[in-house]
XYZ file of C-alpha atoms in Angstrom:
628
model
C 55.573 40.904 149.296
C 52.192 39.236 148.860
C 50.272 36.299 147.444
C 48.543 35.380 144.207
C 44.803 36.014 143.764
C 44.235 32.244 143.907
C 46.016 32.059 147.279
C 44.061 34.964 148.791
C 40.689 33.214 148.631
C 41.956 30.632 151.116
C 43.236 33.351 153.439
C 39.887 35.153 153.505
C 37.865 32.188 154.710
C 37.700 29.794 157.620
C 36.912 26.102 157.749
C 33.528 24.869 158.923
C 35.204 23.100 161.837
C 37.103 26.213 162.830
C 34.006 28.372 162.579
C 32.018 26.019 164.764
C 34.700 26.163 167.456
C 34.810 29.954 167.384
C 31.027 30.290 167.533
C 31.063 28.132 170.659
C 33.496 30.506 172.334
C 36.604 28.364 171.828
C 39.053 27.553 169.070
C 42.193 25.415 169.042
C 45.639 26.157 167.659
C 44.641 25.209 164.124
C 41.777 27.720 164.230
C 44.153 30.451 165.364
C 46.448 29.590 162.442
C 43.479 30.111 160.097
C 42.738 33.479 161.690
C 46.396 34.476 161.432
C 46.418 33.620 157.731
C 43.360 35.774 157.180
C 44.852 38.631 159.189
C 48.115 38.396 157.253
C 46.273 38.662 153.946
C 44.192 41.585 155.204
C 47.248 43.405 156.498
C 49.079 43.029 153.186
C 46.069 44.481 151.391
C 46.002 47.434 153.789
C 49.723 48.022 153.301
C 49.308 47.948 149.530
C 46.453 50.443 149.806
C 48.657 52.655 151.962
C 51.427 52.513 149.373
C 49.053 53.393 146.539
C 47.462 56.295 148.420
C 50.739 57.749 149.646
C 52.367 57.566 146.217
C 49.359 59.233 144.564
C 49.612 62.002 147.128
C 47.426 63.352 149.930
C 47.246 66.607 151.889
C 50.229 66.988 154.197
C 52.098 63.909 152.942
C 54.409 65.427 150.354
C 57.591 65.947 152.413
C 60.392 64.054 150.682
C 62.709 63.007 153.542
C 60.657 59.912 154.506
C 59.979 57.934 151.336
C 57.232 55.318 151.456
C 58.310 53.702 148.151
C 61.910 53.522 149.438
C 60.756 51.775 152.616
C 58.580 49.407 150.590
C 61.535 48.517 148.387
C 63.667 47.784 151.446
C 60.967 45.474 152.810
C 60.938 43.589 149.515
C 64.721 43.202 149.654
C 64.524 41.902 153.196
C 61.753 39.478 152.286
C 63.867 38.011 149.498
C 66.657 37.356 152.006
C 64.615 36.303 155.051
C 60.800 36.067 154.682
C 60.389 35.213 158.368
C 62.037 38.473 159.457
C 59.552 40.487 157.388
C 56.631 38.346 158.549
C 57.369 39.013 162.222
C 57.554 42.766 161.650
C 54.392 42.963 159.531
C 52.322 40.772 161.864
C 53.332 42.616 165.028
C 50.219 44.057 166.739
C 51.541 47.613 166.519
C 51.865 47.332 162.742
C 48.139 46.648 162.481
C 47.314 49.654 164.648
C 49.659 51.859 162.657
C 48.485 50.962 159.146
C 44.828 51.418 160.107
C 45.621 54.762 161.728
C 47.612 55.925 158.703
C 44.847 54.993 156.257
C 42.274 56.876 158.307
C 44.473 59.972 158.159
C 44.936 59.637 154.405
C 41.159 59.508 154.067
C 40.955 62.802 155.942
C 39.891 61.593 159.380
C 41.368 63.543 162.330
C 43.672 61.404 164.423
C 45.825 63.268 166.906
C 48.548 65.785 166.182
C 51.158 63.526 164.568
C 52.283 65.016 161.235
C 51.248 62.888 158.255
C 54.850 62.471 157.001
C 55.827 61.102 160.406
C 52.846 58.761 160.371
C 53.764 57.418 156.930
C 57.433 57.337 157.879
C 56.752 54.575 160.368
C 56.937 52.201 157.385
C 60.644 53.048 157.301
C 60.955 51.852 160.905
C 59.351 48.551 159.924
C 61.667 48.226 156.934
C 64.781 49.019 159.007
C 63.831 46.417 161.603
C 63.145 43.749 158.976
C 66.359 44.515 157.084
C 68.366 44.359 160.299
C 66.899 40.984 161.227
C 67.519 39.758 157.669
C 71.204 40.812 157.986
C 71.329 42.875 154.800
C 73.117 46.177 154.184
C 70.877 49.260 153.962
C 70.447 52.915 154.788
C 67.078 54.534 155.424
C 65.636 57.625 157.133
C 63.177 57.067 159.972
C 61.073 59.357 162.183
C 62.115 60.108 165.744
C 59.940 61.448 168.535
C 61.802 63.346 171.201
C 64.929 61.557 170.022
C 63.392 58.076 170.385
C 63.825 55.803 167.371
C 61.774 52.601 167.499
C 62.668 49.492 165.518
C 59.859 46.903 165.902
C 60.959 43.683 167.549
C 64.473 44.980 168.167
C 64.324 47.899 170.559
C 64.492 51.663 170.917
C 67.399 54.077 170.517
C 67.549 57.377 172.384
C 69.207 60.343 170.685
C 69.586 63.904 171.965
C 66.822 66.078 170.511
C 65.550 69.598 170.975
C 62.418 69.139 168.860
C 59.569 66.685 169.280
C 59.567 65.429 165.679
C 62.863 64.875 163.861
C 64.439 62.251 161.619
C 67.333 59.864 162.082
C 69.418 57.828 159.682
C 69.631 54.073 160.245
C 72.499 52.253 158.555
C 73.044 48.505 158.748
C 75.963 46.447 157.473
C 74.506 43.019 158.209
C 76.043 42.935 161.675
C 75.771 46.314 163.392
C 73.485 49.339 163.230
C 74.329 53.005 163.323
C 71.408 55.214 164.298
C 72.409 58.806 163.649
C 70.621 62.043 164.432
C 71.518 65.713 164.530
C 72.642 65.431 168.157
C 74.510 62.143 168.230
C 74.757 58.502 167.279
C 73.900 55.116 168.776
C 75.708 51.955 167.681
C 73.974 48.621 168.191
C 74.847 45.018 167.474
C 75.559 42.404 166.573
C 73.799 41.314 169.789
C 70.497 43.207 169.611
C 69.190 41.824 172.916
C 71.950 43.366 175.033
C 71.410 46.790 176.529
C 74.044 49.384 175.609
C 74.431 53.175 175.868
C 71.448 54.780 174.153
C 69.849 51.413 173.309
C 67.012 49.586 175.115
C 66.326 46.173 173.573
C 62.831 44.748 173.306
C 62.159 42.454 176.259
C 60.471 39.106 175.909
C 58.640 37.188 178.588
C 58.647 33.405 178.633
C 55.316 31.690 179.168
C 56.873 28.856 181.106
C 60.353 28.304 182.435
C 62.281 26.167 179.985
C 59.260 25.793 177.679
C 58.272 27.163 174.283
C 56.452 30.406 173.718
C 57.199 34.043 174.499
C 55.352 37.332 174.674
C 56.904 40.673 173.830
C 56.852 43.051 176.780
C 56.060 46.027 174.575
C 57.465 49.211 176.106
C 58.526 51.079 172.971
C 56.123 50.697 170.047
C 54.424 54.081 169.448
C 51.243 52.244 168.393
C 51.141 49.767 171.268
C 48.206 51.475 173.005
C 45.904 51.434 169.937
C 44.979 55.113 170.335
C 47.717 56.799 168.305
C 51.444 57.365 168.611
C 52.772 57.523 172.149
C 56.197 57.961 173.698
C 58.082 54.902 174.993
C 57.427 53.864 178.574
C 60.396 51.897 179.883
C 59.841 49.634 182.861
C 62.252 49.279 185.732
C 64.047 45.965 186.139
C 61.864 45.125 189.145
C 58.684 45.825 187.164
C 59.873 43.602 184.330
C 60.688 40.820 186.812
C 57.223 41.161 188.329
C 55.641 40.728 184.912
C 57.766 37.666 184.195
C 56.946 36.080 187.542
C 53.196 36.631 187.389
C 53.004 35.529 183.743
C 54.673 32.184 184.473
C 52.261 31.568 187.339
C 49.258 32.650 185.269
C 50.287 30.382 182.400
C 50.610 27.450 184.809
C 47.037 28.110 185.948
C 45.813 28.271 182.354
C 47.534 25.006 181.451
C 45.785 23.335 184.368
C 42.350 24.965 184.101
C 42.076 25.814 180.382
C 44.137 23.051 178.712
C 41.950 23.044 175.591
C 42.705 26.719 174.971
C 46.335 27.263 175.966
C 47.831 26.136 172.660
C 45.595 28.578 170.819
C 46.703 31.360 173.153
C 50.348 30.353 172.773
C 50.042 30.819 168.988
C 47.815 33.875 168.989
C 49.082 36.074 171.831
C 52.092 38.144 170.781
C 52.620 41.067 173.140
C 51.629 42.739 176.375
C 52.005 46.506 176.620
C 52.160 47.390 180.328
C 50.126 50.353 181.484
C 50.173 52.010 184.916
C 48.737 49.950 187.721
C 45.346 51.057 188.947
C 43.189 50.459 191.962
C 43.007 47.010 193.494
C 40.262 44.855 191.928
C 39.974 47.299 189.040
C 42.641 46.094 186.622
C 42.677 47.634 183.181
C 43.155 45.793 179.911
C 42.305 46.352 176.263
C 42.851 44.975 172.781
C 41.984 45.996 169.236
C 40.664 44.156 166.209
C 43.307 45.990 164.182
C 46.160 44.673 166.350
C 45.783 40.895 166.367
C 47.682 39.355 169.265
C 48.328 42.547 171.230
C 47.104 43.316 174.749
C 47.390 46.389 176.954
C 47.241 45.481 180.634
C 48.038 46.772 184.086
C 50.013 44.577 186.467
C 47.355 42.351 188.062
C 46.626 41.695 191.711
C 47.267 37.959 191.331
C 48.247 35.295 188.827
C 44.640 34.129 188.534
C 43.588 37.683 187.665
C 46.185 37.796 184.885
C 44.990 34.407 183.639
C 41.433 35.774 183.454
C 42.709 38.915 181.687
C 44.554 36.873 179.065
C 41.423 34.814 178.424
C 39.274 37.941 178.271
C 41.440 39.773 175.751
C 42.136 36.689 173.643
C 38.375 36.269 173.253
C 38.228 39.851 171.941
C 41.128 39.125 169.589
C 39.449 36.032 168.133
C 36.086 37.695 167.658
C 37.704 40.754 166.086
C 39.437 38.509 163.547
C 36.203 36.602 162.885
C 34.352 39.870 162.257
C 36.931 40.686 159.569
C 35.782 37.530 157.757
C 32.060 38.122 158.124
C 29.933 40.796 159.834
C 27.991 39.871 162.957
C 25.711 42.910 162.874
C 23.980 44.626 159.959
C 24.337 48.351 159.470
C 21.460 50.405 160.842
C 18.913 51.299 158.148
C 18.647 54.906 159.332
C 22.188 56.152 159.686
C 21.111 59.654 160.739
C 19.555 58.371 163.984
C 21.518 57.775 167.207
C 22.634 54.147 167.558
C 20.600 51.800 169.713
C 22.394 51.330 173.032
C 22.190 48.630 175.693
C 23.085 47.910 179.301
C 26.357 45.995 179.605
C 26.953 44.645 183.146
C 30.710 45.155 182.713
C 30.626 48.808 181.614
C 29.605 52.175 183.023
C 28.371 53.461 179.658
C 25.581 52.209 177.366
C 26.965 50.072 174.535
C 26.042 49.646 170.862
C 25.092 46.173 169.658
C 28.515 45.560 168.084
C 30.279 46.379 171.350
C 27.810 44.347 173.362
C 28.599 41.225 171.318
C 32.290 41.750 171.964
C 31.612 41.979 175.694
C 29.425 38.875 175.692
C 32.103 36.871 173.902
C 34.896 38.101 176.169
C 33.045 37.494 179.425
C 31.835 34.115 178.199
C 35.507 33.135 178.175
C 36.068 34.737 181.573
C 33.119 32.790 183.006
C 34.456 29.562 181.526
C 37.822 30.209 183.175
C 36.402 30.930 186.655
C 34.063 27.941 186.334
C 37.097 25.645 186.164
C 39.394 27.617 188.442
C 36.992 27.675 191.396
C 37.517 23.924 191.773
C 41.327 24.026 191.585
C 42.214 27.284 193.346
C 43.898 27.112 196.716
C 41.502 27.606 199.657
C 42.555 31.225 200.164
C 41.301 32.135 196.668
C 38.458 29.674 196.118
C 35.776 31.986 197.497
C 36.812 34.754 195.079
C 36.697 32.312 192.163
C 33.172 31.193 193.128
C 32.107 34.843 193.290
C 33.581 35.684 189.873
C 31.929 32.661 188.263
C 28.522 33.515 189.711
C 28.822 37.208 188.798
C 29.884 36.750 185.174
C 27.725 33.707 184.465
C 24.596 35.678 185.265
C 25.906 38.804 183.504
C 26.572 36.893 180.281
C 23.254 35.039 180.426
C 21.143 38.138 181.079
C 22.870 40.087 178.300
C 22.616 37.199 175.860
C 18.927 36.913 176.613
C 18.345 40.606 175.943
C 19.698 40.573 172.355
C 19.505 36.989 171.043
C 16.729 37.747 168.573
C 17.769 41.266 167.604
C 16.797 42.212 164.045
C 20.223 43.658 163.205
C 22.064 40.402 163.817
C 23.352 38.757 160.670
C 22.922 34.971 160.259
C 26.483 34.644 161.576
C 25.630 36.854 164.547
C 22.529 34.761 165.282
C 24.581 31.566 165.149
C 27.144 33.050 167.502
C 24.650 34.046 170.184
C 22.662 30.835 169.940
C 25.803 28.745 170.307
C 27.007 30.761 173.293
C 23.549 30.591 174.863
C 23.461 26.792 174.612
C 26.798 26.524 176.349
C 25.999 29.125 178.989
C 22.609 27.543 179.770
C 24.410 24.430 180.954
C 26.192 26.471 183.615
C 23.096 28.046 185.168
C 22.247 25.119 187.421
C 25.752 24.680 188.790
C 25.942 25.228 192.525
C 27.719 28.241 194.003
C 27.982 28.510 197.810
C 25.540 31.060 199.149
C 28.347 33.009 200.828
C 29.593 33.911 197.350
C 26.339 33.713 195.361
C 24.621 36.344 197.517
C 27.217 39.141 197.039
C 27.350 38.272 193.328
C 23.575 38.818 193.096
C 23.877 42.052 195.062
C 26.650 43.306 192.799
C 24.645 42.530 189.660
C 21.500 44.178 191.017
C 23.471 47.233 192.137
C 25.124 47.726 188.742
C 21.851 47.413 186.849
C 19.967 49.772 189.151
C 22.708 52.394 189.231
C 23.028 52.193 185.431
C 19.292 52.871 185.099
C 19.392 55.778 187.506
C 22.227 57.359 185.502
C 21.152 56.662 181.947
C 17.333 56.447 181.816
C 14.923 59.394 181.776
C 11.155 58.944 182.249
C 8.898 60.961 179.894
C 8.697 64.506 181.334
C 4.919 64.792 180.911
C 4.401 61.580 182.894
C 6.755 62.811 185.606
C 4.563 65.925 185.832
C 1.477 63.705 186.040
C 3.049 61.764 188.906
C 4.010 64.969 190.702
C 0.435 66.292 190.481
C -0.976 62.971 191.758
C 1.484 62.981 194.680
C 0.537 66.506 195.717
C -3.178 65.721 195.507
C -2.710 62.635 197.673
C -3.894 60.314 194.855
C -2.474 56.876 194.109
C 0.521 56.693 191.806
C -0.584 56.794 188.134
C -0.349 53.443 186.302
C 1.808 55.082 183.614
C 4.759 55.013 186.035
C 4.786 51.222 185.790
C 3.800 50.739 182.183
C 5.806 53.336 180.232
C 9.414 52.720 179.216
C 12.009 55.360 179.966
C 14.137 56.954 177.271
C 17.861 56.337 177.130
C 19.805 59.528 177.853
C 23.469 58.604 178.369
C 25.118 60.285 181.324
C 28.765 60.949 180.458
C 29.475 61.386 184.163
C 28.565 57.823 185.123
C 31.560 56.280 186.891
C 32.353 53.284 189.054
C 29.036 51.486 188.732
C 30.879 48.311 189.787
C 31.416 49.600 193.323
C 29.362 46.834 194.946
C 31.396 44.163 193.129
C 34.707 45.747 194.135
C 33.629 45.999 197.769
C 32.473 42.380 197.668
C 35.947 41.343 196.501
C 37.502 43.260 199.387
C 35.111 41.579 201.784
C 35.824 38.087 200.466
C 39.607 38.454 200.502
C 40.083 40.665 203.575
C 36.948 40.609 205.785
C 38.498 42.795 208.490
C 40.454 45.153 206.229
C 40.611 48.944 206.068
C 37.813 48.994 203.480
C 35.319 48.486 206.366
C 35.737 52.086 207.572
C 32.825 54.096 206.093
C 34.675 57.334 206.766
C 37.547 56.304 204.499
C 35.454 54.654 201.806
C 36.592 56.847 198.913
C 40.253 56.301 199.851
C 39.863 52.535 199.476
C 37.437 52.200 196.564
C 36.853 55.001 194.078
C 33.178 55.850 193.765
C 32.264 54.262 197.094
C 30.446 56.275 199.741
C 29.928 55.414 203.392
C 26.536 53.862 202.643
C 28.103 51.542 200.058
C 30.523 50.278 202.689
C 27.703 49.747 205.177
C 25.816 47.704 202.586
C 28.905 45.614 201.863
C 29.222 44.969 205.603
C 25.590 43.869 205.738
C 24.464 46.793 207.907
C 21.297 47.647 205.973
C 19.668 49.615 208.782
C 22.552 52.088 209.082
C 22.825 52.373 205.297
C 19.072 52.969 205.041
C 19.176 55.803 207.563
C 22.204 57.411 205.914
C 20.718 57.238 202.416
C 17.346 58.570 203.549
C 19.093 61.541 205.101
C 21.099 62.138 201.920
C 17.959 62.071 199.781
C 16.357 64.677 202.007
C 19.250 67.042 201.303
C 19.717 69.283 198.304
C 21.343 67.582 195.295
C 21.695 63.942 196.398
C 24.253 61.933 194.438
C 23.061 59.987 191.412
C 22.832 56.367 192.502
C 21.474 57.093 195.960
C 17.996 55.817 195.028
C 19.412 52.550 193.721
C 21.445 52.168 196.920
C 18.358 52.866 199.049
C 16.587 50.063 197.213
C 19.315 47.672 198.330
C 19.038 48.919 201.913
C 15.255 48.464 202.275
C 14.232 45.149 203.775
C 11.280 45.185 206.131
C 7.487 45.191 205.915
C 5.411 44.799 202.750
C 5.651 48.497 201.820
C 9.436 48.432 202.177
C 9.726 45.292 200.077
C 7.550 46.855 197.379
C 9.644 50.028 197.492
C 12.818 47.934 197.276
C 11.614 46.131 194.168
C 10.580 49.405 192.545
C 13.828 51.227 193.301
C 15.965 48.375 192.019
C 13.900 48.207 188.841
C 13.089 51.898 188.195
C 15.222 54.225 190.349
C 15.132 56.818 187.548
C 11.459 57.465 188.328
C 12.125 58.200 191.994
C 14.968 60.521 191.060
C 12.930 62.356 188.410
C 9.837 62.832 190.600
C 11.834 63.878 193.637
C 13.846 66.428 191.611
C 10.680 67.819 190.011
C 9.051 68.269 193.420
C 12.051 70.179 194.712
C 12.498 72.229 191.547
C 8.876 73.265 191.150
C 7.601 73.350 194.736
C 10.653 73.439 196.986
C 9.526 70.098 198.402
C 11.840 67.254 199.377
C 9.658 64.259 200.159
C 10.502 61.528 202.595
C 12.346 59.099 200.290
C 10.913 55.876 201.696
C 7.379 57.223 201.572
C 7.849 58.418 197.981
C 9.368 55.071 196.936
C 6.472 53.129 198.493
C 3.977 55.416 196.779
C 5.659 55.023 193.398
C 5.628 51.265 193.918
C 1.853 51.421 194.289
C 2.031 50.077 197.824
C 0.003 52.947 199.288
C -1.439 56.342 198.494
C 0.538 59.263 199.805
C -0.108 59.524 203.595
C -0.714 63.137 204.575
C 0.091 62.911 208.262
C 2.421 59.910 208.482
C 6.158 59.507 208.152
C 8.683 62.286 208.175
C 7.399 65.585 206.870
C 8.661 66.797 203.530
C 11.694 68.997 203.942
C 11.594 72.511 202.560
C 14.604 74.778 202.099
């Protein structure tokens, strides 16, 4: 089960043509075949390493009832009979997640509460599935969790069980399977795709009715979610039908709007693992570099949203495979220091450089999709497509610009960002109707400002200097404008995309229930009444509400950024607006210091104008400072 040393050199490289396509954000079917070859070679090496480490012994892996060498031998037998059957099992996304997880455990890394013998025993599940598909006779022991026995690509058997972790015996005669545990037995076959008592077959979704290509609807694989073994999550028949229906419609959109990329996706996408549906306009999806071809996703709001999700995650998949061939980022020279972190317009948390590049690459593909789709979407969805294009185009460009010359980029990383930047630059001048461009700008500004208010901390001694100047009635010290703030990640930062979500509600349902400020949190998580007022365009009401909140004890983080969006009046207000959208962390820090040290809650608009340098602190004007 492997290749000669001479063969491997071809698998661990990529052609110049293929590399150029990937660096530009694309890649055709031939490029995906190259990546698959490289991933296959890498996975075989990892499996061989797992075999060597498990045979030599490791803490907690000595229980004899699940034999790694026995499973390996069965895989070799199956490969002799039917190499394709073994290939499909070994290249399944869950196999990549599993082997990486198992190797980390053998190296001593903590990874959940799954016993090591059970973790290693998953190789027996792979071997049983491959041997079954190859139609050979065999018997092998496999792990069972809560009575569930998973056979990759085939399905899942359910046996009675009183304990969480047990074993079962799988016996195949080339036609049928007997899966036997302490509490019962399940018989399957010869038709594996038919549901029977105790057996749920693996479902497959067709990409197009009557056409080639399928995706596994992965409900059973313990390693489908990339984060460690999990119990099966069976869908109802109606849920499965919904996935099939929306996938066919999404694929039709991709064939029309992304024709140069659909063949690559047809070859490279292998499975979708459904996860619980979330809030409208906040779909969830993920992928892993260790699980080529696998996607976790919630059921989308529309076919176009699923199309964008497939593009997004396939970009991650391609870049993850490319990074296995050559690093994009050099290791930090000082490993004992915290990693350098950056603002990512698509995340609540600060991101390391490696993660930022993944986001840039993924949202480059998303932008490319919406750029085409906005011209082909039906009128009811065109405005949303314009909005998404404008939002992600500017997000990708601004993030690219912030790291293009970073010292930790390798030559390959530099080439990647320069190639993406050239392509993205050509999109900047493309017209977007103002009705969609304006909320996209507002959403971007809101995310950036709220991120800064959560995650940036001005130097404490300069905050004290500003507080003293304020109380003396002096102008704001220049250091407020010229000194960078330190990054101090706030683990409680959530829902920084609220303005974007509300904009989507507004564009698709202008008169909907989201317009009620009193029910804001019921419609959009993280949204307050002032956020709804801003989305409705009622700046005056939002301004009054936010000013009142900031005069109270303990205003919510993000209120200063929101006040910046609400200000729009005379010169002082405009200066305060610019300052709050650029440096809301300063207003928050100074205001909190004044309350903490002097019991003083200053008028927020007056403080913001003073910090902006628009005026010295007026002693007798504006609302008086509140005191508890």
